[in-house]
One Martini backbone bead per residue (centre of mass of N, CA, C, O) as a GRO file, in nm:
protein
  297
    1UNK     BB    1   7.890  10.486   8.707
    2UNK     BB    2   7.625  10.329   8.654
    3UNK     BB    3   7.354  10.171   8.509
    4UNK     BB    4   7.119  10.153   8.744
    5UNK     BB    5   7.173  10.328   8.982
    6UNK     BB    6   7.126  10.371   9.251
    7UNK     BB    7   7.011  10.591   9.502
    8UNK     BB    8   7.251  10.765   9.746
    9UNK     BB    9   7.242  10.849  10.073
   10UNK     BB   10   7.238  10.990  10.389
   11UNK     BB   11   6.928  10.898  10.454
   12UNK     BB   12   6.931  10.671  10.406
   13UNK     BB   13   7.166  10.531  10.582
   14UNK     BB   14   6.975  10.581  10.836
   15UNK     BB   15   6.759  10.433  10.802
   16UNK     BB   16   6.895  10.164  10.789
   17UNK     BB   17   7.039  10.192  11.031
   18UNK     BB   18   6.749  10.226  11.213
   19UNK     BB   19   6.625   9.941  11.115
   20UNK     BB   20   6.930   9.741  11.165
   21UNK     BB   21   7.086   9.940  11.386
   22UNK     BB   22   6.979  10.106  11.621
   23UNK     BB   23   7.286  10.101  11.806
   24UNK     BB   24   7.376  10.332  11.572
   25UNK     BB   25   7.147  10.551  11.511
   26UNK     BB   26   7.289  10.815  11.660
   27UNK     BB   27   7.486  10.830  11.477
   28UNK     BB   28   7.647  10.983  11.265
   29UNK     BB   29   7.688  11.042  10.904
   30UNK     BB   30   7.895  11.049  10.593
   31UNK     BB   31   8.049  11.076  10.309
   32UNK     BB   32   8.281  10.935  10.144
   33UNK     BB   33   8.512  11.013   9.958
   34UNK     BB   34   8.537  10.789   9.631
   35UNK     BB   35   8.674  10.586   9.370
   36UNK     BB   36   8.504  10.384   9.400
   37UNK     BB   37   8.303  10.161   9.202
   38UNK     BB   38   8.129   9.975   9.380
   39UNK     BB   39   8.081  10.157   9.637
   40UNK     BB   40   7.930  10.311   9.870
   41UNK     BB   41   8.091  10.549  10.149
   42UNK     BB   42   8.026  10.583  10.498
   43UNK     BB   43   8.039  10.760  10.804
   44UNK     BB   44   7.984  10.582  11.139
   45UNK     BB   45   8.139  10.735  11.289
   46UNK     BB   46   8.456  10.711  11.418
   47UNK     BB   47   8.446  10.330  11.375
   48UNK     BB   48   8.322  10.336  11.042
   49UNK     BB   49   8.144  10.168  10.767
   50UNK     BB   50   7.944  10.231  10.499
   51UNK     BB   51   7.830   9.968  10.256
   52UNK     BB   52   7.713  10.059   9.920
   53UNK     BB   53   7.639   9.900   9.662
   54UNK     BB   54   7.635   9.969   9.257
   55UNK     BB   55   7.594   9.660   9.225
   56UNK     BB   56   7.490   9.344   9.204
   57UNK     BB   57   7.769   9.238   9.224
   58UNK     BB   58   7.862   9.406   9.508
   59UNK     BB   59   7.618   9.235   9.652
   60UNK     BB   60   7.780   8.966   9.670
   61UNK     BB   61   7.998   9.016   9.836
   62UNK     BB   62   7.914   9.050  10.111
   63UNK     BB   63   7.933   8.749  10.187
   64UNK     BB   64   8.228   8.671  10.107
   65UNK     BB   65   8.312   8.871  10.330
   66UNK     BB   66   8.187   8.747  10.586
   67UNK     BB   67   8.327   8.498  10.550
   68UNK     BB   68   8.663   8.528  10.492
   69UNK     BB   69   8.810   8.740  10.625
   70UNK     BB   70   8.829   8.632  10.946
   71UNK     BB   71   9.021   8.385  10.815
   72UNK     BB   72   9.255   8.549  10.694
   73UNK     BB   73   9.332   8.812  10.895
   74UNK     BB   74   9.579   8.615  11.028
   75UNK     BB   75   9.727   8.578  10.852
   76UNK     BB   76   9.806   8.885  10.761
   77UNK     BB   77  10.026   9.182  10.803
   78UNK     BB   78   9.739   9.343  10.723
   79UNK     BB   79   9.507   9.493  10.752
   80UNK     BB   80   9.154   9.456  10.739
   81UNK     BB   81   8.827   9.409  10.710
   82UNK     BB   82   8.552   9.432  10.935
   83UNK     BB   83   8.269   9.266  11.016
   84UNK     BB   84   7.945   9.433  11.158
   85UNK     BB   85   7.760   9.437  10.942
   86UNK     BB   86   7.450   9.286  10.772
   87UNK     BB   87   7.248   9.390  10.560
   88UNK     BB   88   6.912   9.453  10.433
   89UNK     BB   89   6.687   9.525  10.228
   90UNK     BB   90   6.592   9.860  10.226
   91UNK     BB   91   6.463  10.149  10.189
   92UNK     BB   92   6.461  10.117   9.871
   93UNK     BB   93   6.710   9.911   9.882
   94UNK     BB   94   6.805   9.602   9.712
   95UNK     BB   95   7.068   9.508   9.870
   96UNK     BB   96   7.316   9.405  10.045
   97UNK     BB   97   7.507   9.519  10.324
   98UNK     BB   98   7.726   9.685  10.513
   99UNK     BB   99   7.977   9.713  10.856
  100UNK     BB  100   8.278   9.839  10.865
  101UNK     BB  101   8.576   9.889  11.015
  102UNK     BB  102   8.749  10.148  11.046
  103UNK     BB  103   9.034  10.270  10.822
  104UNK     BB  104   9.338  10.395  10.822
  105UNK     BB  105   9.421  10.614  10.553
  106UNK     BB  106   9.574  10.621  10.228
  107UNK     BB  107   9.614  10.658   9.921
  108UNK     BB  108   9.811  10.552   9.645
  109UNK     BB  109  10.030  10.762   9.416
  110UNK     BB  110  10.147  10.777   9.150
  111UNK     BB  111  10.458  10.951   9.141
  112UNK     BB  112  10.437  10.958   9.514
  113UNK     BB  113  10.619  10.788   9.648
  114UNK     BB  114  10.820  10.808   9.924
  115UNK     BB  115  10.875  10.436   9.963
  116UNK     BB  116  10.901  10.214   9.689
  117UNK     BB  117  11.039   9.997   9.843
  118UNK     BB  118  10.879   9.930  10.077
  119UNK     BB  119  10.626   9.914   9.909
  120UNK     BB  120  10.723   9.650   9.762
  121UNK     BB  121  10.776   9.455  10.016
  122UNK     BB  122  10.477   9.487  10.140
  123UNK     BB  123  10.332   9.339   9.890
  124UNK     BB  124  10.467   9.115   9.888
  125UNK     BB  125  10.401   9.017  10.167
  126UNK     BB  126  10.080   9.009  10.074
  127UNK     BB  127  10.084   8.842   9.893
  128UNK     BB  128  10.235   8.571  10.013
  129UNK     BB  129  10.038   8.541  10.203
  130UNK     BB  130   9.792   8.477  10.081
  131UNK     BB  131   9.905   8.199   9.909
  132UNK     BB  132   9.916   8.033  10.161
  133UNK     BB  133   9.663   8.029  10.188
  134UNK     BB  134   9.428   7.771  10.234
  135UNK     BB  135   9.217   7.683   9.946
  136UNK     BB  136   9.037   7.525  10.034
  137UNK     BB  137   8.700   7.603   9.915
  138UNK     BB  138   8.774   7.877   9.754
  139UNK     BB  139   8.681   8.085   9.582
  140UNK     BB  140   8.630   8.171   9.266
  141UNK     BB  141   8.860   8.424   9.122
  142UNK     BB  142   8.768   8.725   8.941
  143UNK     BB  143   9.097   8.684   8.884
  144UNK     BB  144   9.190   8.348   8.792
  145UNK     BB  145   9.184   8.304   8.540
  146UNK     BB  146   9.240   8.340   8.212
  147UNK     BB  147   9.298   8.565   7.998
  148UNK     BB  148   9.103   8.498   7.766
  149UNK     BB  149   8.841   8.571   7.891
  150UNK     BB  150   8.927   8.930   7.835
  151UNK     BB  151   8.964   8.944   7.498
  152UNK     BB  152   8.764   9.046   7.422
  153UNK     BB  153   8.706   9.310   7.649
  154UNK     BB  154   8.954   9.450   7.551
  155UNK     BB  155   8.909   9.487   7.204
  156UNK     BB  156   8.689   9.676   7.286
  157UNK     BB  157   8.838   9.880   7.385
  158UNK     BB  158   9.023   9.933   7.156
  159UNK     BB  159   8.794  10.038   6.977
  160UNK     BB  160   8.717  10.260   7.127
  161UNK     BB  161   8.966  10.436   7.156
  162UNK     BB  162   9.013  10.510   6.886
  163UNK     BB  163   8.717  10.665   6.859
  164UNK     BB  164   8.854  10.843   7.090
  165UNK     BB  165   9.104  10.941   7.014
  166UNK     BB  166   9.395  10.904   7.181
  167UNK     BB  167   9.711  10.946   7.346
  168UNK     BB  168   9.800  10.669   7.225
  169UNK     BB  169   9.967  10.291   7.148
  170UNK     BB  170   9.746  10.082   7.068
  171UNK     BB  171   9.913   9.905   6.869
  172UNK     BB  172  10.103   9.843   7.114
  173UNK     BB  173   9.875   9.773   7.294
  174UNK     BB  174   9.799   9.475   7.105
  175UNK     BB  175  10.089   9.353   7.128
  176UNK     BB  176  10.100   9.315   7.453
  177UNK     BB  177   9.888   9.169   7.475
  178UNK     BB  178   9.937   8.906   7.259
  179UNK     BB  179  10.174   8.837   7.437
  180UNK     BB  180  10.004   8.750   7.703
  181UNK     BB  181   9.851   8.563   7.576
  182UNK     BB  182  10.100   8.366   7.498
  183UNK     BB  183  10.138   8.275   7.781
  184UNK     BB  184  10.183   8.010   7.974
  185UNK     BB  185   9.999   7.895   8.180
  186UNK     BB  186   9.868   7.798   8.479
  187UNK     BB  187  10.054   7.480   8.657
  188UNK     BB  188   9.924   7.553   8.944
  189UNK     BB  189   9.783   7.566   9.167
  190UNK     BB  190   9.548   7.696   9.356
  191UNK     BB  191   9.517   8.013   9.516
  192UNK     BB  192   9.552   8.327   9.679
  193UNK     BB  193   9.349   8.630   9.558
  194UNK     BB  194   9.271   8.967   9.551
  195UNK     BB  195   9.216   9.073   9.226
  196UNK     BB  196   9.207   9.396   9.334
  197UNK     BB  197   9.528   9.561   9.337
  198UNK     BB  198   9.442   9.901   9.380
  199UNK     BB  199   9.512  10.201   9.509
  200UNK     BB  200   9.214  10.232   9.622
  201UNK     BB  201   9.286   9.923   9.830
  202UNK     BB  202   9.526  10.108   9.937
  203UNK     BB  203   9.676  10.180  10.317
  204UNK     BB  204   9.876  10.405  10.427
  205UNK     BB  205  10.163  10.484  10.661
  206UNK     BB  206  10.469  10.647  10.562
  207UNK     BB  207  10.472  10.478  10.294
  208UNK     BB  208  10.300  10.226  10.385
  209UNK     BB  209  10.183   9.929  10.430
  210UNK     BB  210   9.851   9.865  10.632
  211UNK     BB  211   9.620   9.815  10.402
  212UNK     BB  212   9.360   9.577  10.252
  213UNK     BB  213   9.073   9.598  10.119
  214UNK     BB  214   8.806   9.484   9.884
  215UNK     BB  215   8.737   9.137   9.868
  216UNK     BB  216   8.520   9.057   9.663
  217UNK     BB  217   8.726   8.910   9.433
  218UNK     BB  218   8.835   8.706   9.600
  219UNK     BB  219   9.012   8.398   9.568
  220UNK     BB  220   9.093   8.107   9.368
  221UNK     BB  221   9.401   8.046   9.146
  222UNK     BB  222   9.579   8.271   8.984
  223UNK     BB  223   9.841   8.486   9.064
  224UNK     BB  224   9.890   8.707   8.829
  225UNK     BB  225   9.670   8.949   8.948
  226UNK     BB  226   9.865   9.060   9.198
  227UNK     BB  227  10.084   9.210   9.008
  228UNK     BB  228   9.912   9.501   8.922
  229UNK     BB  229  10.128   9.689   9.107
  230UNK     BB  230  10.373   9.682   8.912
  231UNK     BB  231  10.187   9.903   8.694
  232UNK     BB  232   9.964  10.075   8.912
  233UNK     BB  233  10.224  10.220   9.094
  234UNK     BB  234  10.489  10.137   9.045
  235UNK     BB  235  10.782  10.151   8.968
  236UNK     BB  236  11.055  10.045   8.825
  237UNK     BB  237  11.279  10.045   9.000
  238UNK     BB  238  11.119   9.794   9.199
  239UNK     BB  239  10.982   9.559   9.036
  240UNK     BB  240  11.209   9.333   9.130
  241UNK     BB  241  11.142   9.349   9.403
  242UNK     BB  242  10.833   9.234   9.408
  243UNK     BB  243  10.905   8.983   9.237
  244UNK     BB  244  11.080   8.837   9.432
  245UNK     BB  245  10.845   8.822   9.646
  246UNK     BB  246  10.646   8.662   9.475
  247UNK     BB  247  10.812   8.452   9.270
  248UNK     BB  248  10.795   8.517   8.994
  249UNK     BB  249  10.795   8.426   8.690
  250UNK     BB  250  10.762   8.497   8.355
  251UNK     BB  251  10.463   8.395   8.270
  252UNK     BB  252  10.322   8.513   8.504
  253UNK     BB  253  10.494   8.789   8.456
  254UNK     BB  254  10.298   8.833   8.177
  255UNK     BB  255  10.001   8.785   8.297
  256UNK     BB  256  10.025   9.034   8.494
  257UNK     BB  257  10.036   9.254   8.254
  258UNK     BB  258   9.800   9.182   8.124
  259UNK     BB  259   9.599   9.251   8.335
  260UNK     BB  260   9.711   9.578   8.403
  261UNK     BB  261   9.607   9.621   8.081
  262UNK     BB  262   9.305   9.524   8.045
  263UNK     BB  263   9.202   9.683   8.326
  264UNK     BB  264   9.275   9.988   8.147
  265UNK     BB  265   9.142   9.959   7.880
  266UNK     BB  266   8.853   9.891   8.053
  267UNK     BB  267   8.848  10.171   8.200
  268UNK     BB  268   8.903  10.459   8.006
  269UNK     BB  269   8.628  10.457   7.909
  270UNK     BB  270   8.420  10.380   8.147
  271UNK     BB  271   8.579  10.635   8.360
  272UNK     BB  272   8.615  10.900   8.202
  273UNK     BB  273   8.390  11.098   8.348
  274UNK     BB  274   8.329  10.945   8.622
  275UNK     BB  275   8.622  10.880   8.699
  276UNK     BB  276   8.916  11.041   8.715
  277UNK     BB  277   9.110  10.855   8.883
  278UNK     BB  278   9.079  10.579   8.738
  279UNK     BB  279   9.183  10.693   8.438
  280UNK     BB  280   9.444  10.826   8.509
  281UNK     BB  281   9.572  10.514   8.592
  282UNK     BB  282   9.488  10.383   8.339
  283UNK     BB  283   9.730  10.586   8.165
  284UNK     BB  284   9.939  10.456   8.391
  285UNK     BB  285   9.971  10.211   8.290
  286UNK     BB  286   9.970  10.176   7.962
  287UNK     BB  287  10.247  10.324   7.981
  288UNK     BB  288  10.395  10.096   8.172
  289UNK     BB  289  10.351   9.858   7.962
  290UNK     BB  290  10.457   9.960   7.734
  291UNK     BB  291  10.777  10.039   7.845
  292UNK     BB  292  10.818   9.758   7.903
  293UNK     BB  293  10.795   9.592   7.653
  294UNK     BB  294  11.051   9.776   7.527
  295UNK     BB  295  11.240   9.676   7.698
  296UNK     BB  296  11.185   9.352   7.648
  297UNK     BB  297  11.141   9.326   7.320
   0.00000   0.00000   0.00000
């Protein structure tokens, strides 16, 4: 998905398991179908999960991830990852990976949800529990900054898209855009934001949110980035409920909505070939934050 990535496969696996975790050299290596950009994903016998990063940046969250998780995960009302065994690179693999306890559970997949109000309850309860946990000491979050930082890398996307002739309302998209660069900034504390709250980061059983993913982005900021589930899941008719249970204010969720739609549209253009799951998502972000925006007037 990514230029010069790594080879990784499950030989390797072995490998680095057998040479830096003996204790569980024995056990069964699988790889698991994923969606995910940053790691790849393999099964660990029946109880773990081997994730090696797909990029220098995704091998920096190893560390966040190993500091920051024990301490967070007795806050919050759902699961997260808990980290078993932290790696060092080694047979040819060049970066840290991790080991962690395997979490089940399915994504959820817009327009297939079976409790969307349910589900939009308990977003906003792990939105709000994460807010609470004391900022203090930790660090910034990958998208807890303004919107302004990635205003460039928006409007190359939109530019991009326009010479792939897509069959979206562009126009209305930069205009969507543009307002929500209007949005007042926030002038509240910075607080604990998960940062990347995307359908493959969420795991459901019977409707319902079980656990949360993939922290490696998380740290304190601005709240409005962690609003981007009520556009790139919820349907419309909970989003109300979503937005109350997290007291998103109108600036707040307007930043939120910009948040949704520039990584809907730097994400269709990079993941159009390489990851189809990841695109199909964002032309479905573009089309419900335009549809938003139409009726917001």
């Amino acid at each position: 998905m990514h230029a010069d990535e790594p080879d990784v496969d499950t030989p390797l696996v072995r490998r680095l398991i057998a040479a830096q975790f003996p204790r569980w050299a024995g056990l069964p290596v699988e790889r698991f179908p994923s969606s995910g950009t940053v790691n790849a994903v393999f099964r660990l016998g029946d109880t773990m999960a081997v994730r090696l990063p797909r990029t220098p940046g995704g091998a920096d969250d190893v560390a966040m991830e190993s500091r920051w998780l024990p301490w967070l995960a007795p806050q919050l009302p759902v699961a997260v990852p808990a980290v078993l065994g932290r790696g060092e690179p080694g047979e040819g693999y060049p970066w840290a990976w991790s080991v962690h306890r395997w979490l089940d559970g399915a994504n959820p997949v817009a327009g297939e949800l079976t409790a969307p109000g349910p589900l939009a309850a308990d977003l906003a309860a792990f939105v709000a529990a994460l807010r609470r946990a004391d900022p203090s000491d930790g660090p910034p979050a990958y998208r807890g900054g303004p919107l302004a930082a990635v205003d460039t890398e928006t409007r190359n996307a939109l530019t991009e898209l326009r010479e792939l002739a897509v069959d979206l309302d562009l126009a209305a998209a930069t205009a969507a855009w543009d307002s929500a660069l209007r949005a007042p900034a926030w002038e509240g504390p910075p607080v604990w934001v998960h940062s990347d709250l995307m359908p493959g980061n969420l795991l459901i059983r019977a409707g319902r949110l079980d656990a949360v993913i993939d922290f490696g982005t998380a740290g304190v900021g601005d709240p409005a980035c962690d609003l981007i589930a009520a556009w790139n899941l919820l349907p419309a008719g909970v989003r109300a409920e979503f937005r109350a249970g997290t007291g998103a204010d109108d600036a707040t969720w307007e930043r939120g909505r910009g948040w949704a739609l520039s990584m809907a549209l730097i994400q269709l253009p990079y993941y159009a070939v390489t990851n189809p799951v990841i695109a199909a998502n964002a032309r479905h972000v573009i089309r419900e934050v335009l549809a938003d925006h139409a009726r917001r007037g």
